[in-house]
GROMACS .gro file of N, CA and C in nm:
model
  357
    1UNK      N    1  -2.310  -1.715  -3.083
    1UNK     CA    2  -2.333  -1.591  -3.012
    1UNK      C    3  -2.220  -1.570  -2.911
    2UNK      N    4  -2.162  -1.451  -2.916
    2UNK     CA    5  -2.049  -1.422  -2.828
    2UNK      C    6  -2.099  -1.404  -2.685
    3UNK      N    7  -2.028  -1.466  -2.594
    3UNK     CA    8  -2.056  -1.448  -2.451
    3UNK      C    9  -1.928  -1.419  -2.377
    4UNK      N   10  -1.934  -1.321  -2.288
    4UNK     CA   11  -1.824  -1.289  -2.199
    4UNK      C   12  -1.878  -1.299  -2.057
    5UNK      N   13  -1.817  -1.384  -1.977
    5UNK     CA   14  -1.867  -1.406  -1.842
    5UNK      C   15  -1.755  -1.378  -1.743
    6UNK      N   16  -1.774  -1.275  -1.661
    6UNK     CA   17  -1.675  -1.237  -1.561
    6UNK      C   18  -1.698  -1.311  -1.431
    7UNK      N   19  -1.591  -1.327  -1.357
    7UNK     CA   20  -1.598  -1.384  -1.222
    7UNK      C   21  -1.477  -1.337  -1.144
    8UNK      N   22  -1.481  -1.359  -1.012
    8UNK     CA   23  -1.366  -1.329  -0.929
    8UNK      C   24  -1.377  -1.203  -0.846
    9UNK      N   25  -1.485  -1.129  -0.863
    9UNK     CA   26  -1.502  -1.009  -0.782
    9UNK      C   27  -1.530  -1.044  -0.636
   10UNK      N   28  -1.530  -0.941  -0.551
   10UNK     CA   29  -1.557  -0.964  -0.411
   10UNK      C   30  -1.516  -0.846  -0.326
   11UNK      N   31  -1.511  -0.871  -0.195
   11UNK     CA   32  -1.473  -0.769  -0.098
   11UNK      C   33  -1.331  -0.797  -0.050
   12UNK      N   34  -1.248  -0.695  -0.053
   12UNK     CA   35  -1.108  -0.709  -0.011
   12UNK      C   36  -1.066  -0.583   0.063
   13UNK      N   37  -0.972  -0.598   0.154
   13UNK     CA   38  -0.919  -0.481   0.225
   13UNK      C   39  -0.820  -0.406   0.139
   14UNK      N   40  -0.807  -0.278   0.165
   14UNK     CA   41  -0.708  -0.197   0.094
   14UNK      C   42  -0.570  -0.259   0.110
   15UNK      N   43  -0.497  -0.262   0.000
   15UNK     CA   44  -0.366  -0.325  -0.002
   15UNK      C   45  -0.369  -0.470  -0.046
   16UNK      N   46  -0.487  -0.526  -0.053
   16UNK     CA   47  -0.501  -0.666  -0.091
   16UNK      C   48  -0.504  -0.687  -0.242
   17UNK      N   49  -0.532  -0.812  -0.281
   17UNK     CA   50  -0.530  -0.849  -0.422
   17UNK      C   51  -0.654  -0.928  -0.460
   18UNK      N   52  -0.689  -0.919  -0.586
   18UNK     CA   53  -0.796  -1.000  -0.645
   18UNK      C   54  -0.758  -1.032  -0.788
   19UNK      N   55  -0.808  -1.145  -0.839
   19UNK     CA   56  -0.789  -1.176  -0.981
   19UNK      C   57  -0.925  -1.197  -1.044
   20UNK      N   58  -0.954  -1.116  -1.142
   20UNK     CA   59  -1.078  -1.129  -1.218
   20UNK      C   60  -1.054  -1.217  -1.340
   21UNK      N   61  -1.157  -1.294  -1.374
   21UNK     CA   62  -1.151  -1.380  -1.492
   21UNK      C   63  -1.265  -1.345  -1.587
   22UNK      N   64  -1.240  -1.363  -1.714
   22UNK     CA   65  -1.342  -1.342  -1.817
   22UNK      C   66  -1.335  -1.460  -1.913
   23UNK      N   67  -1.438  -1.542  -1.913
   23UNK     CA   68  -1.446  -1.656  -2.003
   23UNK      C   69  -1.518  -1.614  -2.130
   24UNK      N   70  -1.449  -1.628  -2.243
   24UNK     CA   71  -1.504  -1.586  -2.372
   24UNK      C   72  -1.546  -1.707  -2.455
   25UNK      N   73  -1.661  -1.698  -2.519
   25UNK     CA   74  -1.708  -1.809  -2.602
   25UNK      C   75  -1.793  -1.757  -2.717
   26UNK      N   76  -1.818  -1.844  -2.814
   26UNK     CA   77  -1.907  -1.810  -2.923
   26UNK      C   78  -1.841  -1.781  -3.055
   27UNK      N   79  -1.709  -1.764  -3.054
   27UNK     CA   80  -1.637  -1.742  -3.179
   27UNK      C   81  -1.488  -1.750  -3.150
   28UNK      N   82  -1.407  -1.742  -3.253
   28UNK     CA   83  -1.263  -1.734  -3.232
   28UNK      C   84  -1.224  -1.590  -3.205
   29UNK      N   85  -1.137  -1.569  -3.108
   29UNK     CA   86  -1.097  -1.434  -3.069
   29UNK      C   87  -0.954  -1.403  -3.109
   30UNK      N   88  -0.903  -1.479  -3.205
   30UNK     CA   89  -0.762  -1.466  -3.242
   30UNK      C   90  -0.725  -1.325  -3.285
   31UNK      N   91  -0.812  -1.257  -3.355
   31UNK     CA   92  -0.784  -1.121  -3.403
   31UNK      C   93  -0.861  -1.015  -3.325
   32UNK      N   94  -0.878  -1.040  -3.200
   32UNK     CA   95  -0.954  -0.948  -3.115
   32UNK      C   96  -0.864  -0.879  -3.014
   33UNK      N   97  -0.914  -0.767  -2.964
   33UNK     CA   98  -0.858  -0.697  -2.850
   33UNK      C   99  -0.955  -0.717  -2.734
   34UNK      N  100  -0.902  -0.758  -2.621
   34UNK     CA  101  -0.983  -0.779  -2.502
   34UNK      C  102  -0.949  -0.670  -2.401
   35UNK      N  103  -1.049  -0.626  -2.327
   35UNK     CA  104  -1.025  -0.515  -2.234
   35UNK      C  105  -1.106  -0.532  -2.106
   36UNK      N  106  -1.063  -0.459  -2.005
   36UNK     CA  107  -1.138  -0.444  -1.882
   36UNK      C  108  -1.173  -0.296  -1.866
   37UNK      N  109  -1.298  -0.272  -1.829
   37UNK     CA  110  -1.346  -0.140  -1.795
   37UNK      C  111  -1.404  -0.148  -1.654
   38UNK      N  112  -1.429  -0.034  -1.594
   38UNK     CA  113  -1.494  -0.033  -1.463
   38UNK      C  114  -1.585   0.088  -1.451
   39UNK      N  115  -1.684   0.073  -1.364
   39UNK     CA  116  -1.776   0.185  -1.340
   39UNK      C  117  -1.807   0.192  -1.191
   40UNK      N  118  -1.766   0.303  -1.132
   40UNK     CA  119  -1.793   0.328  -0.991
   40UNK      C  120  -1.929   0.397  -0.977
   41UNK      N  121  -1.991   0.388  -0.860
   41UNK     CA  122  -2.123   0.451  -0.840
   41UNK      C  123  -2.118   0.600  -0.870
   42UNK      N  124  -2.211   0.646  -0.952
   42UNK     CA  125  -2.219   0.787  -0.985
   42UNK      C  126  -2.117   0.837  -1.084
   43UNK      N  127  -2.038   0.745  -1.140
   43UNK     CA  128  -1.934   0.785  -1.235
   43UNK      C  129  -1.954   0.715  -1.368
   44UNK      N  130  -1.889   0.769  -1.471
   44UNK     CA  131  -1.896   0.706  -1.602
   44UNK      C  132  -1.803   0.583  -1.606
   45UNK      N  133  -1.835   0.494  -1.698
   45UNK     CA  134  -1.749   0.376  -1.715
   45UNK      C  135  -1.614   0.423  -1.770
   46UNK      N  136  -1.506   0.365  -1.717
   46UNK     CA  137  -1.372   0.405  -1.759
   46UNK      C  138  -1.288   0.285  -1.799
   47UNK      N  139  -1.196   0.311  -1.890
   47UNK     CA  140  -1.104   0.208  -1.937
   47UNK      C  141  -1.004   0.174  -1.828
   48UNK      N  142  -0.972   0.045  -1.816
   48UNK     CA  143  -0.872  -0.001  -1.718
   48UNK      C  144  -0.748  -0.058  -1.788
   49UNK      N  145  -0.769  -0.155  -1.877
   49UNK     CA  146  -0.655  -0.220  -1.944
   49UNK      C  147  -0.704  -0.295  -2.067
   50UNK      N  148  -0.613  -0.317  -2.162
   50UNK     CA  149  -0.648  -0.397  -2.279
   50UNK      C  150  -0.529  -0.482  -2.320
   51UNK      N  151  -0.559  -0.589  -2.395
   51UNK     CA  152  -0.455  -0.678  -2.445
   51UNK      C  153  -0.495  -0.727  -2.583
   52UNK      N  154  -0.398  -0.735  -2.672
   52UNK     CA  155  -0.422  -0.789  -2.805
   52UNK      C  156  -0.406  -0.940  -2.800
   53UNK      N  157  -0.511  -1.010  -2.845
   53UNK     CA  158  -0.500  -1.156  -2.845
   53UNK      C  159  -0.404  -1.203  -2.953
   54UNK      N  160  -0.376  -1.117  -3.049
   54UNK     CA  161  -0.287  -1.154  -3.159
   54UNK      C  162  -0.141  -1.154  -3.116
   55UNK      N  163  -0.097  -1.044  -3.053
   55UNK     CA  164   0.046  -1.034  -3.021
   55UNK      C  165   0.076  -1.009  -2.874
   56UNK      N  166  -0.029  -1.003  -2.791
   56UNK     CA  167  -0.008  -0.992  -2.647
   56UNK      C  168   0.026  -0.852  -2.598
   57UNK      N  169   0.023  -0.753  -2.687
   57UNK     CA  170   0.054  -0.617  -2.642
   57UNK      C  171  -0.052  -0.568  -2.546
   58UNK      N  172  -0.006  -0.496  -2.443
   58UNK     CA  173  -0.095  -0.447  -2.339
   58UNK      C  174  -0.089  -0.295  -2.327
   59UNK      N  175  -0.195  -0.241  -2.267
   59UNK     CA  176  -0.201  -0.097  -2.242
   59UNK      C  177  -0.285  -0.077  -2.118
   60UNK      N  178  -0.241   0.016  -2.031
   60UNK     CA  179  -0.308   0.037  -1.903
   60UNK      C  180  -0.345   0.183  -1.882
   61UNK      N  181  -0.452   0.204  -1.807
   61UNK     CA  182  -0.483   0.338  -1.760
   61UNK      C  183  -0.376   0.378  -1.658
   62UNK      N  184  -0.345   0.506  -1.652
   62UNK     CA  185  -0.242   0.553  -1.559
   62UNK      C  186  -0.278   0.518  -1.415
   63UNK      N  187  -0.405   0.518  -1.383
   63UNK     CA  188  -0.448   0.495  -1.245
   63UNK      C  189  -0.419   0.354  -1.195
   64UNK      N  190  -0.396   0.260  -1.286
   64UNK     CA  191  -0.372   0.120  -1.244
   64UNK      C  192  -0.235   0.069  -1.285
   65UNK      N  193  -0.161   0.148  -1.361
   65UNK     CA  194  -0.029   0.105  -1.410
   65UNK      C  195   0.062   0.069  -1.294
   66UNK      N  196   0.125  -0.048  -1.305
   66UNK     CA  197   0.215  -0.094  -1.199
   66UNK      C  198   0.145  -0.174  -1.091
   67UNK      N  199   0.013  -0.170  -1.088
   67UNK     CA  200  -0.063  -0.246  -0.986
   67UNK      C  201  -0.146  -0.357  -1.049
   68UNK      N  202  -0.199  -0.335  -1.168
   68UNK     CA  203  -0.284  -0.433  -1.237
   68UNK      C  204  -0.209  -0.495  -1.353
   69UNK      N  205  -0.240  -0.622  -1.381
   69UNK     CA  206  -0.181  -0.691  -1.495
   69UNK      C  207  -0.290  -0.766  -1.570
   70UNK      N  208  -0.298  -0.741  -1.701
   70UNK     CA  209  -0.395  -0.811  -1.785
   70UNK      C  210  -0.321  -0.922  -1.860
   71UNK      N  211  -0.388  -1.037  -1.873
   71UNK     CA  212  -0.325  -1.150  -1.942
   71UNK      C  213  -0.433  -1.237  -2.006
   72UNK      N  214  -0.389  -1.328  -2.092
   72UNK     CA  215  -0.482  -1.421  -2.157
   72UNK      C  216  -0.432  -1.564  -2.141
   73UNK      N  217  -0.526  -1.656  -2.151
   73UNK     CA  218  -0.495  -1.799  -2.156
   73UNK      C  219  -0.565  -1.851  -2.280
   74UNK      N  220  -0.487  -1.873  -2.386
   74UNK     CA  221  -0.547  -1.911  -2.514
   74UNK      C  222  -0.618  -2.046  -2.504
   75UNK      N  223  -0.562  -2.137  -2.429
   75UNK     CA  224  -0.621  -2.271  -2.418
   75UNK      C  225  -0.759  -2.265  -2.353
   76UNK      N  226  -0.776  -2.171  -2.262
   76UNK     CA  227  -0.904  -2.160  -2.190
   76UNK      C  228  -0.992  -2.049  -2.247
   77UNK      N  229  -0.944  -1.980  -2.351
   77UNK     CA  230  -1.020  -1.868  -2.408
   77UNK      C  231  -1.062  -1.770  -2.300
   78UNK      N  232  -0.967  -1.737  -2.214
   78UNK     CA  233  -0.998  -1.652  -2.099
   78UNK      C  234  -0.902  -1.535  -2.089
   79UNK      N  235  -0.953  -1.429  -2.030
   79UNK     CA  236  -0.875  -1.309  -2.003
   79UNK      C  237  -0.877  -1.284  -1.852
   80UNK      N  238  -0.767  -1.238  -1.799
   80UNK     CA  239  -0.756  -1.218  -1.654
   80UNK      C  240  -0.712  -1.075  -1.624
   81UNK      N  241  -0.750  -1.030  -1.505
   81UNK     CA  242  -0.701  -0.903  -1.454
   81UNK      C  243  -0.653  -0.927  -1.311
   82UNK      N  244  -0.523  -0.931  -1.296
   82UNK     CA  245  -0.463  -0.943  -1.162
   82UNK      C  246  -0.452  -0.804  -1.102
   83UNK      N  247  -0.517  -0.785  -0.989
   83UNK     CA  248  -0.521  -0.652  -0.925
   83UNK      C  249  -0.450  -0.660  -0.790
   84UNK      N  250  -0.340  -0.588  -0.777
   84UNK     CA  251  -0.263  -0.585  -0.653
   84UNK      C  252  -0.266  -0.445  -0.593
   85UNK      N  253  -0.229  -0.436  -0.467
   85UNK     CA  254  -0.223  -0.307  -0.398
   85UNK      C  255  -0.353  -0.228  -0.418
   86UNK      N  256  -0.463  -0.296  -0.396
   86UNK     CA  257  -0.593  -0.234  -0.421
   86UNK      C  258  -0.619  -0.117  -0.327
   87UNK      N  259  -0.688  -0.017  -0.383
   87UNK     CA  260  -0.723   0.104  -0.310
   87UNK      C  261  -0.875   0.118  -0.305
   88UNK      N  262  -0.923   0.198  -0.212
   88UNK     CA  263  -1.068   0.220  -0.201
   88UNK      C  264  -1.125   0.273  -0.332
   89UNK      N  265  -1.047   0.353  -0.401
   89UNK     CA  266  -1.095   0.412  -0.527
   89UNK      C  267  -1.101   0.313  -0.642
   90UNK      N  268  -1.055   0.191  -0.620
   90UNK     CA  269  -1.070   0.085  -0.721
   90UNK      C  270  -1.208   0.019  -0.712
   91UNK      N  271  -1.284   0.054  -0.610
   91UNK     CA  272  -1.418  -0.002  -0.595
   91UNK      C  273  -1.505   0.034  -0.714
   92UNK      N  274  -1.562  -0.069  -0.779
   92UNK     CA  275  -1.641  -0.048  -0.900
   92UNK      C  276  -1.695  -0.183  -0.948
   93UNK      N  277  -1.785  -0.176  -1.045
   93UNK     CA  278  -1.823  -0.294  -1.121
   93UNK      C  279  -1.725  -0.304  -1.238
   94UNK      N  280  -1.663  -0.418  -1.252
   94UNK     CA  281  -1.563  -0.439  -1.357
   94UNK      C  282  -1.625  -0.521  -1.470
   95UNK      N  283  -1.604  -0.472  -1.592
   95UNK     CA  284  -1.661  -0.534  -1.712
   95UNK      C  285  -1.551  -0.581  -1.806
   96UNK      N  286  -1.571  -0.698  -1.862
   96UNK     CA  287  -1.487  -0.750  -1.968
   96UNK      C  288  -1.549  -0.708  -2.101
   97UNK      N  289  -1.465  -0.673  -2.199
   97UNK     CA  290  -1.516  -0.629  -2.329
   97UNK      C  291  -1.425  -0.681  -2.440
   98UNK      N  292  -1.482  -0.692  -2.560
   98UNK     CA  293  -1.405  -0.743  -2.673
   98UNK      C  294  -1.441  -0.666  -2.800
   99UNK      N  295  -1.342  -0.649  -2.886
   99UNK     CA  296  -1.365  -0.588  -3.017
   99UNK      C  297  -1.266  -0.647  -3.117
  100UNK      N  298  -1.305  -0.651  -3.243
  100UNK     CA  299  -1.207  -0.690  -3.346
  100UNK      C  300  -1.093  -0.589  -3.344
  101UNK      N  301  -0.972  -0.635  -3.376
  101UNK     CA  302  -0.854  -0.548  -3.368
  101UNK      C  303  -0.863  -0.430  -3.464
  102UNK      N  304  -0.945  -0.440  -3.568
  102UNK     CA  305  -0.961  -0.332  -3.665
  102UNK      C  306  -1.073  -0.236  -3.628
  103UNK      N  307  -1.146  -0.265  -3.522
  103UNK     CA  308  -1.260  -0.180  -3.483
  103UNK      C  309  -1.218  -0.077  -3.378
  104UNK      N  310  -1.296   0.028  -3.366
  104UNK     CA  311  -1.268   0.132  -3.265
  104UNK      C  312  -1.349   0.112  -3.138
  105UNK      N  313  -1.465   0.055  -3.151
  105UNK     CA  314  -1.551   0.040  -3.033
  105UNK      C  315  -1.565  -0.107  -2.995
  106UNK      N  316  -1.597  -0.126  -2.868
  106UNK     CA  317  -1.613  -0.261  -2.815
  106UNK      C  318  -1.756  -0.308  -2.838
  107UNK      N  319  -1.766  -0.418  -2.913
  107UNK     CA  320  -1.899  -0.466  -2.952
  107UNK      C  321  -1.958  -0.562  -2.851
  108UNK      N  322  -1.872  -0.625  -2.773
  108UNK     CA  323  -1.918  -0.730  -2.683
  108UNK      C  324  -1.880  -0.696  -2.539
  109UNK      N  325  -1.977  -0.718  -2.449
  109UNK     CA  326  -1.958  -0.684  -2.308
  109UNK      C  327  -2.009  -0.796  -2.219
  110UNK      N  328  -1.943  -0.816  -2.106
  110UNK     CA  329  -1.992  -0.906  -2.006
  110UNK      C  330  -2.091  -0.835  -1.915
  111UNK      N  331  -2.140  -0.910  -1.816
  111UNK     CA  332  -2.244  -0.855  -1.727
  111UNK      C  333  -2.184  -0.778  -1.609
  112UNK      N  334  -2.056  -0.794  -1.587
  112UNK     CA  335  -1.988  -0.721  -1.481
  112UNK      C  336  -1.974  -0.802  -1.353
  113UNK      N  337  -1.871  -0.768  -1.276
  113UNK     CA  338  -1.849  -0.829  -1.146
  113UNK      C  339  -1.807  -0.720  -1.048
  114UNK      N  340  -1.865  -0.724  -0.929
  114UNK     CA  341  -1.844  -0.617  -0.830
  114UNK      C  342  -1.713  -0.639  -0.755
  115UNK      N  343  -1.634  -0.533  -0.747
  115UNK     CA  344  -1.513  -0.531  -0.664
  115UNK      C  345  -1.530  -0.419  -0.561
  116UNK      N  346  -1.519  -0.455  -0.435
  116UNK     CA  347  -1.532  -0.357  -0.328
  116UNK      C  348  -1.406  -0.363  -0.243
  117UNK      N  349  -1.340  -0.248  -0.228
  117UNK     CA  350  -1.218  -0.239  -0.150
  117UNK      C  351  -1.247  -0.155  -0.027
  118UNK      N  352  -1.232  -0.216   0.088
  118UNK     CA  353  -1.259  -0.146   0.214
  118UNK      C  354  -1.132  -0.080   0.266
  119UNK      N  355  -1.147   0.040   0.317
  119UNK     CA  356  -1.028   0.114   0.365
  119UNK      C  357  -1.015   0.104   0.515
   0.00000   0.00000   0.00000
């Protein structure tokens, strides 16, 4: 059974940094795309970043480009989101998600981790 477990959220001041982690288990993710999404209060869940576990290609939402970096650690079966220059509008619950590289939708989701940026 696939499990995605996020950690690393918390409270940080504007301009600060946080690193989120997502530990993946339950199957091999070699041909998967891993992503981070977020959902702020009263808003729909939105895409943040994704990475191909096969070739390492990344893609970012315009709102985080240049500030956030997504990466993987194959040995630890983990995905990370390094968030720098945080803004109040980055406040949200952040979710890790996974899908096969040939699929369009994300089949697997973590439980989420809260990130709060104080201004």
